[in-house]
Amino acid sequence: RRVHGEPRTLCVLSSVCLRAMSDPLSLLREFTIQNKKVVFKDDYLILDNAKFHRDTKTNYRSQKGKGKAYELGAVWFLLQHAESTVPQYLRDAQTQKFPLISQVDKKDLLAYLRGDIETSEAIVIAPVAPAEEERPTKKRRTEDQTVEGAAKPEPMQVDSVGVPKKELKPVVEVDPAVANAQEAAKRERMLRTRKTILLCPKKTFSDVVRIVNEHRMEQESAHKRYTEHKQKKSKASTDSSVEPMAISNGVGAALPAAAAVVSSPAVVRTNSDNQRSILDHLLHYKVKPIIVVPAGQTALLTVYNAKELLEEGVFVTTQERKNQGAKKPPSLEIMHTIKDNPISFEVIDSTDRLSRSEWKRVVAVFAQGPEWQFKDWPFEGNMVNLFQHVRGFHLKYHDAEIPATIKSWNVKTLSVHRSKRHLDRTVANDFWEALVAFLLTKRSTAIVP
């Protein structure tokens, strides 16, 4: 239109552009319903003639309208991953640095964008600031009038797609070193904690145990001297009244009195011993209990892998240990704490050279199945009496059958899985739970080194 013979420049924005500037979420919803293509390029979303930065805030707020407004880029990224699994969506969003949409809002937001619902309670339209009142003038200017000599209004600067340039946000450049550090921090995973390190499954703390034992020996020595001084006057009469008696070794048959005089160590029956458990004997006399494992190469538990399973809770086959270069030890030690007392167990696979005092220290045995395993053992083949004095165990694979002889004996069966190594710790815990319960039973003899 010409006024006073001069052309007037007008900037006219399309209705789509004006609607997009006020509500980009509605425009994205319209494109989704009509299956129109949305272009994402250089951190900008392009919807026909409208262009938005990915950080542009929408009217959809989190926590059902009570939280913060979601960014347009996050809403568009959710649409692209609507059919993806939750782990895939979280992984891709973290990689491409898009904010996450809460799972609480996901279903409602997708329903609104796809046109399943007309509106949502989470859509909160921000109030528009009131425009400043226009001062009255003597003569109102209209679009069709121009005052001569007055400055002409400058046209609004728009870009190639019709979006005002002042709405475009500058792209902030990030230092590559900082970006790499942030990306590395996101991928960090905690492998150990303070609690797991303090467990120390491979540490024996032998120095601590030695110091404690020395202190305990000093206390017992002082108490012994005090007792001897107190009973010095009655010692002679007490010695004359004592007669040799049969001695039970705790595992084998009773020994004759003459043999008891020359055997060492001896076992003395006292009233206080009747109230003591096997564990009390071990702690009082500072002896090392013995666990016997099979010597056969077909057994699941041998001296090759007993320490890994019983102390560390990891099952490794004997053949795997041999392939790793392990050599067969004559015996090995396993540490386990019972009632705050660290106890060292000796593991052997042969009882041929056990002395009488060493037989008294046998507390557990792993039975393989055949009875010839217990040849030359105490009780002369009476398995009922044997497993009353020694705790029996049998280790097998979870899918293997239990031998008939094992079923007839008082033996606890432990099953280890062929491939699921995370279950090995449960097997080790079951073993120690049963053995500790056995060690807490009462025994009427005390071992004197």
Short mmCIF file of C-alpha atoms in Angstrom, two decimals:
data_model
loop_
_atom_site.label_atom_id
_atom_site.label_comp_id
_atom_site.label_asym_id
_atom_site.label_seq_id
_atom_site.Cartn_x
_atom_site.Cartn_y
_atom_site.Cartn_z
CA ARG A 1 0.00 0.00 0.00
CA ARG A 2 1.34 3.39 -0.85
CA VAL A 3 0.95 6.45 1.34
CA HIS A 4 1.90 9.83 -0.02
CA GLY A 5 3.51 8.15 -2.98
CA GLU A 6 6.13 6.20 -0.97
CA PRO A 7 6.16 2.40 -0.55
CA ARG A 8 6.01 1.05 3.01
CA THR A 9 7.99 -2.09 3.98
CA LEU A 10 6.03 -4.62 6.05
CA CYS A 11 7.28 -7.85 7.74
CA VAL A 12 4.45 -10.36 7.74
CA LEU A 13 5.01 -13.68 9.62
CA SER A 14 3.03 -16.74 8.70
CA SER A 15 0.38 -18.09 11.10
CA VAL A 16 2.47 -21.19 11.65
CA CYS A 17 5.46 -19.15 12.70
CA LEU A 18 3.41 -17.00 15.06
CA ARG A 19 1.82 -20.04 16.66
CA ALA A 20 5.18 -21.73 17.02
CA MET A 21 6.68 -18.70 18.75
CA SER A 22 3.94 -18.86 21.38
CA ASP A 23 3.52 -22.63 21.76
CA PRO A 24 6.18 -24.90 20.17
CA LEU A 25 4.69 -27.94 21.94
CA SER A 26 1.40 -27.58 20.04
CA LEU A 27 3.27 -27.29 16.76
CA LEU A 28 5.27 -30.45 17.54
CA ARG A 29 1.99 -32.20 18.41
CA GLU A 30 0.50 -31.12 15.07
CA PHE A 31 3.52 -32.46 13.20
CA THR A 32 3.31 -35.75 15.12
CA ILE A 33 -0.39 -36.27 14.39
CA GLN A 34 0.06 -35.40 10.69
CA ASN A 35 3.22 -37.54 10.51
CA LYS A 36 5.31 -34.65 9.26
CA LYS A 37 9.07 -34.79 9.39
CA VAL A 38 10.94 -32.81 12.03
CA VAL A 39 14.58 -32.05 11.19
CA PHE A 40 17.18 -31.90 13.94
CA LYS A 41 20.34 -30.12 12.86
CA ASP A 42 23.06 -28.30 14.81
CA ASP A 43 21.07 -28.40 18.08
CA TYR A 44 18.00 -26.90 16.35
CA LEU A 45 14.62 -28.41 15.59
CA ILE A 46 13.19 -27.30 12.23
CA LEU A 47 9.45 -27.63 11.71
CA ASP A 48 8.75 -26.28 8.22
CA ASN A 49 9.32 -22.54 8.62
CA ALA A 50 9.82 -22.61 12.39
CA LYS A 51 13.19 -23.19 13.99
CA PHE A 52 13.78 -23.79 17.69
CA HIS A 53 16.83 -24.46 19.81
CA ARG A 54 16.76 -27.77 21.67
CA ASP A 55 16.77 -25.93 25.04
CA THR A 56 13.52 -24.05 24.28
CA LYS A 57 11.10 -24.44 27.19
CA THR A 58 7.62 -25.87 26.56
CA ASN A 59 4.36 -25.53 28.44
CA TYR A 60 4.52 -29.15 29.62
CA ARG A 61 5.82 -29.36 33.18
CA SER A 62 7.11 -32.33 35.13
CA GLN A 63 5.40 -33.87 38.16
CA LYS A 64 1.99 -33.42 36.53
CA GLY A 65 2.38 -29.68 36.19
CA LYS A 66 4.07 -28.98 39.53
CA GLY A 67 7.68 -29.25 38.41
CA LYS A 68 9.92 -27.57 35.87
CA ALA A 69 9.07 -27.12 32.21
CA TYR A 70 10.49 -29.75 29.86
CA GLU A 71 12.75 -28.65 27.04
CA LEU A 72 11.55 -29.08 23.45
CA GLY A 73 14.59 -31.19 22.56
CA ALA A 74 13.85 -33.63 25.38
CA VAL A 75 10.21 -33.98 24.24
CA TRP A 76 11.28 -34.59 20.62
CA PHE A 77 13.92 -37.13 21.72
CA LEU A 78 11.26 -39.03 23.72
CA LEU A 79 9.14 -39.27 20.55
CA GLN A 80 12.06 -40.80 18.68
CA HIS A 81 12.49 -43.43 21.42
CA ALA A 82 8.82 -44.08 22.19
CA GLU A 83 9.16 -47.75 21.27
CA SER A 84 12.62 -48.25 22.79
CA THR A 85 13.24 -50.02 26.06
CA VAL A 86 13.93 -47.97 29.16
CA PRO A 87 17.65 -48.94 29.36
CA GLN A 88 18.13 -48.10 25.67
CA TYR A 89 16.39 -44.74 26.08
CA LEU A 90 18.47 -43.85 29.14
CA ARG A 91 21.72 -44.89 27.43
CA ASP A 92 20.99 -42.91 24.22
CA ALA A 93 19.85 -39.84 26.15
CA GLN A 94 23.04 -39.84 28.18
CA THR A 95 25.17 -40.30 25.06
CA GLN A 96 23.46 -37.52 23.09
CA LYS A 97 23.08 -35.28 26.17
CA PHE A 98 19.31 -34.91 26.10
CA PRO A 99 17.43 -34.32 29.37
CA LEU A 100 15.35 -37.27 30.52
CA ILE A 101 11.57 -37.34 30.66
CA SER A 102 10.30 -38.86 33.89
CA GLN A 103 8.60 -42.24 33.59
CA VAL A 104 5.69 -40.73 35.53
CA ASP A 105 5.09 -38.17 32.76
CA LYS A 106 6.07 -40.33 29.77
CA LYS A 107 2.71 -42.01 29.14
CA ASP A 108 0.66 -38.82 29.47
CA LEU A 109 3.05 -36.78 27.32
CA LEU A 110 3.09 -39.33 24.50
CA ALA A 111 -0.70 -39.56 24.57
CA TYR A 112 -0.95 -35.79 24.17
CA LEU A 113 1.60 -35.59 21.35
CA ARG A 114 -0.08 -38.42 19.43
CA GLY A 115 -3.51 -36.85 19.75
CA ASP A 116 -4.99 -39.48 22.04
CA ILE A 117 -5.98 -36.74 24.50
CA GLU A 118 -6.79 -33.10 23.79
CA THR A 119 -5.02 -31.61 26.78
CA SER A 120 -3.19 -32.51 29.98
CA GLU A 121 -3.08 -31.23 33.52
CA ALA A 122 0.69 -31.00 33.16
CA ILE A 123 0.36 -28.26 30.51
CA VAL A 124 0.71 -24.94 32.28
CA ILE A 125 0.65 -21.83 30.12
CA ALA A 126 2.86 -19.15 31.59
CA PRO A 127 1.07 -15.81 32.13
CA VAL A 128 1.89 -13.12 29.58
CA ALA A 129 3.22 -9.88 30.98
CA PRO A 130 0.75 -7.00 30.44
CA ALA A 131 1.68 -4.58 27.75
CA GLU A 132 2.55 -1.03 28.67
CA GLU A 133 -0.32 1.50 28.33
CA GLU A 134 -0.03 3.63 25.30
CA ARG A 135 0.02 7.37 26.02
CA PRO A 136 -2.80 9.31 24.33
CA THR A 137 -1.73 11.49 21.43
CA LYS A 138 -3.46 14.26 19.64
CA LYS A 139 -3.62 12.26 16.46
CA ARG A 140 -3.71 8.42 16.29
CA ARG A 141 -1.55 6.91 13.69
CA THR A 142 -3.05 4.08 11.71
CA GLU A 143 -1.51 1.57 9.41
CA ASP A 144 -2.81 3.55 6.46
CA GLN A 145 -1.42 6.94 7.61
CA THR A 146 2.08 8.35 7.82
CA VAL A 147 3.24 11.63 9.26
CA GLU A 148 5.63 13.41 7.02
CA GLY A 149 9.04 13.95 8.55
CA ALA A 150 8.59 11.19 11.13
CA ALA A 151 11.14 8.41 11.31
CA LYS A 152 10.02 5.29 9.55
CA PRO A 153 9.86 2.11 11.68
CA GLU A 154 12.68 -0.30 11.00
CA PRO A 155 11.58 -3.65 9.63
CA MET A 156 11.87 -6.68 11.95
CA GLN A 157 14.97 -8.74 11.21
CA VAL A 158 14.17 -12.36 10.52
CA ASP A 159 16.24 -15.25 9.29
CA SER A 160 15.69 -17.46 6.28
CA VAL A 161 12.93 -19.50 7.96
CA GLY A 162 11.08 -16.55 9.41
CA VAL A 163 12.18 -16.72 13.04
CA PRO A 164 13.26 -13.41 14.64
CA LYS A 165 17.02 -13.35 15.04
CA LYS A 166 16.80 -12.25 18.66
CA GLU A 167 15.15 -15.60 19.52
CA LEU A 168 18.14 -17.61 18.30
CA LYS A 169 20.44 -18.67 21.14
CA PRO A 170 24.15 -18.63 20.53
CA VAL A 171 25.87 -22.02 20.56
CA VAL A 172 28.23 -22.24 23.53
CA GLU A 173 31.52 -23.90 22.69
CA VAL A 174 32.68 -26.44 25.27
CA ASP A 175 36.31 -27.19 25.93
CA PRO A 176 37.03 -30.72 24.52
CA ALA A 177 39.06 -31.63 27.61
CA VAL A 178 36.16 -30.70 29.91
CA ALA A 179 33.68 -32.58 27.72
CA ASN A 180 35.85 -35.71 27.75
CA ALA A 181 36.20 -35.53 31.53
CA GLN A 182 32.43 -35.20 31.96
CA GLU A 183 31.80 -38.12 29.64
CA ALA A 184 34.32 -40.28 31.51
CA ALA A 185 32.71 -39.38 34.85
CA LYS A 186 29.32 -40.56 33.57
CA ARG A 187 30.76 -43.96 32.69
CA GLU A 188 32.42 -44.53 36.05
CA ARG A 189 31.18 -47.52 38.04
CA MET A 190 31.95 -48.19 41.71
CA LEU A 191 33.71 -51.56 41.95
CA ARG A 192 34.71 -51.53 45.61
CA THR A 193 33.54 -49.75 48.70
CA ARG A 194 35.11 -49.21 52.09
CA LYS A 195 33.14 -52.13 53.48
CA THR A 196 34.22 -54.60 50.76
CA ILE A 197 37.88 -53.65 51.19
CA LEU A 198 37.69 -54.15 54.95
CA LEU A 199 36.46 -57.71 54.46
CA CYS A 200 39.99 -58.74 53.30
CA PRO A 201 39.18 -62.37 52.40
CA LYS A 202 42.85 -63.14 51.61
CA LYS A 203 44.36 -61.47 54.68
CA THR A 204 45.23 -63.61 57.70
CA PHE A 205 46.34 -60.88 60.12
CA SER A 206 48.85 -63.36 61.50
CA ASP A 207 50.74 -60.66 63.39
CA VAL A 208 47.58 -59.56 65.20
CA VAL A 209 46.75 -63.16 66.09
CA ARG A 210 50.30 -63.72 67.37
CA ILE A 211 50.17 -60.63 69.62
CA VAL A 212 46.79 -61.64 71.03
CA ASN A 213 47.99 -65.19 71.71
CA GLU A 214 51.12 -63.94 73.48
CA HIS A 215 49.04 -61.68 75.69
CA ARG A 216 46.65 -64.51 76.46
CA MET A 217 49.53 -66.86 77.34
CA GLU A 218 50.97 -64.28 79.74
CA GLN A 219 47.61 -63.96 81.49
CA GLU A 220 47.18 -67.71 81.76
CA SER A 221 50.74 -68.14 83.03
CA ALA A 222 50.15 -65.58 85.77
CA HIS A 223 46.89 -67.26 86.74
CA LYS A 224 48.60 -70.64 86.80
CA ARG A 225 51.32 -69.42 89.17
CA TYR A 226 48.70 -67.94 91.46
CA THR A 227 46.74 -71.21 91.49
CA GLU A 228 49.83 -73.32 92.18
CA HIS A 229 50.83 -71.08 95.09
CA LYS A 230 47.33 -71.26 96.54
CA GLN A 231 47.12 -75.04 96.28
CA LYS A 232 50.73 -75.77 97.28
CA LYS A 233 49.82 -77.18 100.70
CA SER A 234 47.20 -79.61 99.35
CA LYS A 235 49.15 -80.71 96.26
CA ALA A 236 50.74 -83.76 97.84
CA SER A 237 47.45 -85.19 99.09
CA THR A 238 45.78 -84.53 95.74
CA ASP A 239 48.52 -86.36 93.78
CA SER A 240 48.29 -89.42 96.04
CA SER A 241 44.53 -89.69 95.61
CA VAL A 242 44.56 -89.62 91.79
CA GLU A 243 44.36 -93.05 90.13
CA PRO A 244 44.99 -93.81 86.49
CA MET A 245 41.79 -93.87 84.48
CA ALA A 246 40.71 -94.64 80.96
CA ILE A 247 40.99 -91.71 78.62
CA SER A 248 38.76 -90.99 75.65
CA ASN A 249 40.50 -89.43 72.70
CA GLY A 250 37.34 -87.74 71.47
CA VAL A 251 37.50 -89.60 68.13
CA GLY A 252 38.94 -93.11 68.65
CA ALA A 253 38.14 -95.75 71.25
CA ALA A 254 39.08 -95.38 74.92
CA LEU A 255 42.78 -95.79 75.73
CA PRO A 256 44.00 -97.97 78.64
CA ALA A 257 45.28 -96.22 81.74
CA ALA A 258 48.86 -97.37 81.20
CA ALA A 259 48.90 -95.95 77.71
CA ALA A 260 47.46 -92.71 79.05
CA VAL A 261 50.45 -92.24 81.31
CA VAL A 262 52.96 -92.30 78.46
CA SER A 263 50.86 -90.75 75.71
CA SER A 264 51.25 -87.08 74.94
CA PRO A 265 49.19 -85.03 74.81
CA ALA A 266 46.88 -86.46 77.48
CA VAL A 267 43.18 -85.92 78.00
CA VAL A 268 42.00 -85.20 81.53
CA ARG A 269 38.33 -85.48 82.48
CA THR A 270 37.11 -82.64 84.71
CA ASN A 271 33.73 -81.32 85.80
CA SER A 272 34.29 -78.07 83.93
CA ASP A 273 35.12 -80.02 80.76
CA ASN A 274 31.61 -81.49 80.77
CA GLN A 275 30.25 -78.01 80.11
CA ARG A 276 32.72 -77.12 77.39
CA SER A 277 32.03 -77.22 73.68
CA ILE A 278 34.47 -78.34 71.01
CA LEU A 279 35.08 -74.67 70.16
CA ASP A 280 35.92 -73.94 73.81
CA HIS A 281 38.56 -76.70 73.76
CA LEU A 282 40.08 -75.29 70.55
CA LEU A 283 40.32 -71.78 71.97
CA HIS A 284 41.44 -72.80 75.45
CA TYR A 285 44.23 -75.13 74.38
CA LYS A 286 45.16 -73.22 71.20
CA VAL A 287 45.09 -76.22 68.91
CA LYS A 288 44.46 -76.15 65.17
CA PRO A 289 41.39 -78.14 63.97
CA ILE A 290 41.78 -80.40 60.95
CA ILE A 291 39.52 -80.75 57.88
CA VAL A 292 40.06 -83.86 55.73
CA VAL A 293 39.28 -83.73 51.99
CA PRO A 294 39.40 -86.61 49.46
CA ALA A 295 42.69 -87.44 47.78
CA GLY A 296 41.09 -88.76 44.59
CA GLN A 297 41.41 -86.68 41.43
CA THR A 298 37.73 -87.17 40.61
CA ALA A 299 36.59 -85.45 43.81
CA LEU A 300 35.18 -81.95 43.46
CA LEU A 301 37.04 -80.68 46.54
CA THR A 302 40.74 -81.38 46.98
CA VAL A 303 43.73 -79.62 48.51
CA TYR A 304 44.11 -77.86 45.16
CA ASN A 305 40.87 -75.87 45.39
CA ALA A 306 39.72 -76.11 49.04
CA LYS A 307 41.09 -72.69 49.99
CA GLU A 308 39.36 -70.94 47.08
CA LEU A 309 35.93 -72.37 47.94
CA LEU A 310 35.95 -72.48 51.75
CA GLU A 311 37.82 -69.22 52.40
CA GLU A 312 37.15 -67.05 49.33
CA GLY A 313 33.76 -68.46 48.30
CA VAL A 314 34.77 -69.24 44.69
CA PHE A 315 34.68 -72.74 43.21
CA VAL A 316 37.54 -73.63 40.86
CA THR A 317 37.96 -77.19 39.61
CA THR A 318 41.09 -79.16 40.41
CA GLN A 319 42.00 -79.35 36.73
CA GLU A 320 41.72 -75.57 36.35
CA ARG A 321 44.09 -75.11 39.30
CA LYS A 322 46.57 -77.52 37.69
CA ASN A 323 46.33 -75.65 34.39
CA GLN A 324 47.20 -72.48 36.30
CA GLY A 325 50.42 -74.13 37.43
CA ALA A 326 49.36 -74.94 40.99
CA LYS A 327 51.27 -77.72 42.72
CA LYS A 328 49.80 -80.07 45.29
CA PRO A 329 50.62 -78.89 48.83
CA PRO A 330 51.00 -81.42 51.66
CA SER A 331 48.52 -79.32 53.64
CA LEU A 332 47.10 -75.82 53.70
CA GLU A 333 45.58 -73.39 56.18
CA ILE A 334 42.17 -71.73 55.99
CA MET A 335 41.20 -68.84 58.22
CA HIS A 336 37.65 -68.39 59.52
CA THR A 337 36.27 -66.21 62.30
CA ILE A 338 33.90 -67.79 64.82
CA LYS A 339 32.40 -65.57 67.53
CA ASP A 340 35.00 -62.87 66.90
CA ASN A 341 37.80 -65.46 67.24
CA PRO A 342 39.97 -65.97 64.13
CA ILE A 343 40.69 -69.71 63.86
CA SER A 344 43.15 -71.38 61.51
CA PHE A 345 41.96 -74.72 60.07
CA GLU A 346 44.43 -77.22 58.63
CA VAL A 347 43.27 -79.01 55.45
CA ILE A 348 44.81 -82.39 54.54
CA ASP A 349 43.93 -85.25 52.16
CA SER A 350 45.78 -88.11 53.86
CA THR A 351 45.39 -89.51 57.38
CA ASP A 352 48.05 -92.20 57.13
CA ARG A 353 50.58 -90.37 59.29
CA LEU A 354 48.22 -88.80 61.82
CA SER A 355 49.31 -89.31 65.40
CA ARG A 356 46.90 -89.96 68.27
CA SER A 357 46.88 -86.28 69.27
CA GLU A 358 46.32 -85.19 65.65
CA TRP A 359 43.32 -87.53 65.32
CA LYS A 360 41.74 -85.65 68.22
CA ARG A 361 41.88 -82.45 66.16
CA VAL A 362 39.88 -83.81 63.18
CA VAL A 363 36.55 -81.94 63.16
CA ALA A 364 35.28 -82.34 59.57
CA VAL A 365 35.66 -84.65 56.59
CA PHE A 366 34.40 -84.50 53.00
CA ALA A 367 33.08 -87.93 52.07
CA GLN A 368 33.31 -88.91 48.40
CA GLY A 369 31.02 -91.95 48.64
CA PRO A 370 32.96 -95.24 48.80
CA GLU A 371 33.50 -96.72 52.25
CA TRP A 372 37.15 -97.56 51.50
CA GLN A 373 37.85 -93.83 51.94
CA PHE A 374 37.60 -94.42 55.71
CA LYS A 375 39.85 -97.47 55.86
CA ASP A 376 42.05 -97.47 58.99
CA TRP A 377 39.95 -94.71 60.51
CA PRO A 378 38.82 -94.87 64.16
CA PHE A 379 35.68 -96.80 65.14
CA GLU A 380 36.65 -99.66 62.76
CA GLY A 381 34.10 -98.93 60.07
CA ASN A 382 31.25 -97.92 62.39
CA MET A 383 30.10 -94.93 60.33
CA VAL A 384 27.35 -94.00 62.79
CA ASN A 385 29.83 -93.41 65.61
CA LEU A 386 32.33 -91.79 63.26
CA PHE A 387 29.96 -89.07 62.08
CA GLN A 388 28.89 -88.39 65.66
CA HIS A 389 32.44 -87.26 66.46
CA VAL A 390 33.35 -85.76 63.07
CA ARG A 391 31.09 -83.53 60.98
CA GLY A 392 30.60 -85.10 57.56
CA PHE A 393 30.08 -83.27 54.26
CA HIS A 394 29.58 -84.29 50.64
CA LEU A 395 30.16 -81.88 47.71
CA LYS A 396 28.49 -82.56 44.36
CA TYR A 397 27.27 -80.74 41.26
CA HIS A 398 23.70 -79.46 41.43
CA ASP A 399 22.50 -81.85 38.70
CA ALA A 400 24.34 -84.96 39.99
CA GLU A 401 22.71 -87.71 42.04
CA ILE A 402 23.61 -88.36 45.67
CA PRO A 403 25.33 -91.73 46.22
CA ALA A 404 23.36 -94.28 48.23
CA THR A 405 26.05 -94.51 50.90
CA ILE A 406 25.96 -90.76 51.44
CA LYS A 407 22.20 -90.92 51.97
CA SER A 408 22.65 -93.52 54.71
CA TRP A 409 25.30 -91.52 56.58
CA ASN A 410 24.92 -88.46 58.80
CA VAL A 411 26.47 -86.23 56.13
CA LYS A 412 25.43 -82.76 54.93
CA THR A 413 25.25 -82.48 51.13
CA LEU A 414 26.49 -79.28 49.47
CA SER A 415 25.58 -78.60 45.82
CA VAL A 416 27.73 -76.39 43.61
CA HIS A 417 26.48 -75.13 40.23
CA ARG A 418 28.46 -75.95 37.10
CA SER A 419 28.41 -72.42 35.68
CA LYS A 420 26.79 -69.95 38.11
CA ARG A 421 29.77 -68.81 40.15
CA HIS A 422 27.80 -66.19 42.09
CA LEU A 423 26.17 -69.08 44.00
CA ASP A 424 29.51 -70.39 45.32
CA ARG A 425 29.44 -68.02 48.31
CA THR A 426 26.17 -69.63 49.45
CA VAL A 427 27.81 -73.07 49.39
CA ALA A 428 30.71 -71.82 51.53
CA ASN A 429 28.31 -70.17 53.99
CA ASP A 430 26.29 -73.40 54.33
CA PHE A 431 29.50 -75.31 55.08
CA TRP A 432 30.65 -72.94 57.82
CA GLU A 433 27.18 -72.69 59.33
CA ALA A 434 26.97 -76.47 59.73
CA LEU A 435 30.56 -76.80 61.00
CA VAL A 436 30.17 -73.99 63.55
CA ALA A 437 26.97 -75.58 64.86
CA PHE A 438 28.91 -78.84 65.32
CA LEU A 439 31.80 -77.08 67.09
CA LEU A 440 29.37 -75.52 69.56
CA THR A 441 28.16 -78.94 70.77
CA LYS A 442 29.27 -80.08 74.23
CA ARG A 443 32.13 -82.57 74.67
CA SER A 444 33.20 -84.21 77.91
CA THR A 445 36.97 -84.25 77.26
CA ALA A 446 39.47 -81.45 77.11
CA ILE A 447 42.56 -81.49 74.90
CA VAL A 448 45.77 -80.64 76.75
CA PRO A 449 48.79 -79.98 74.48
#
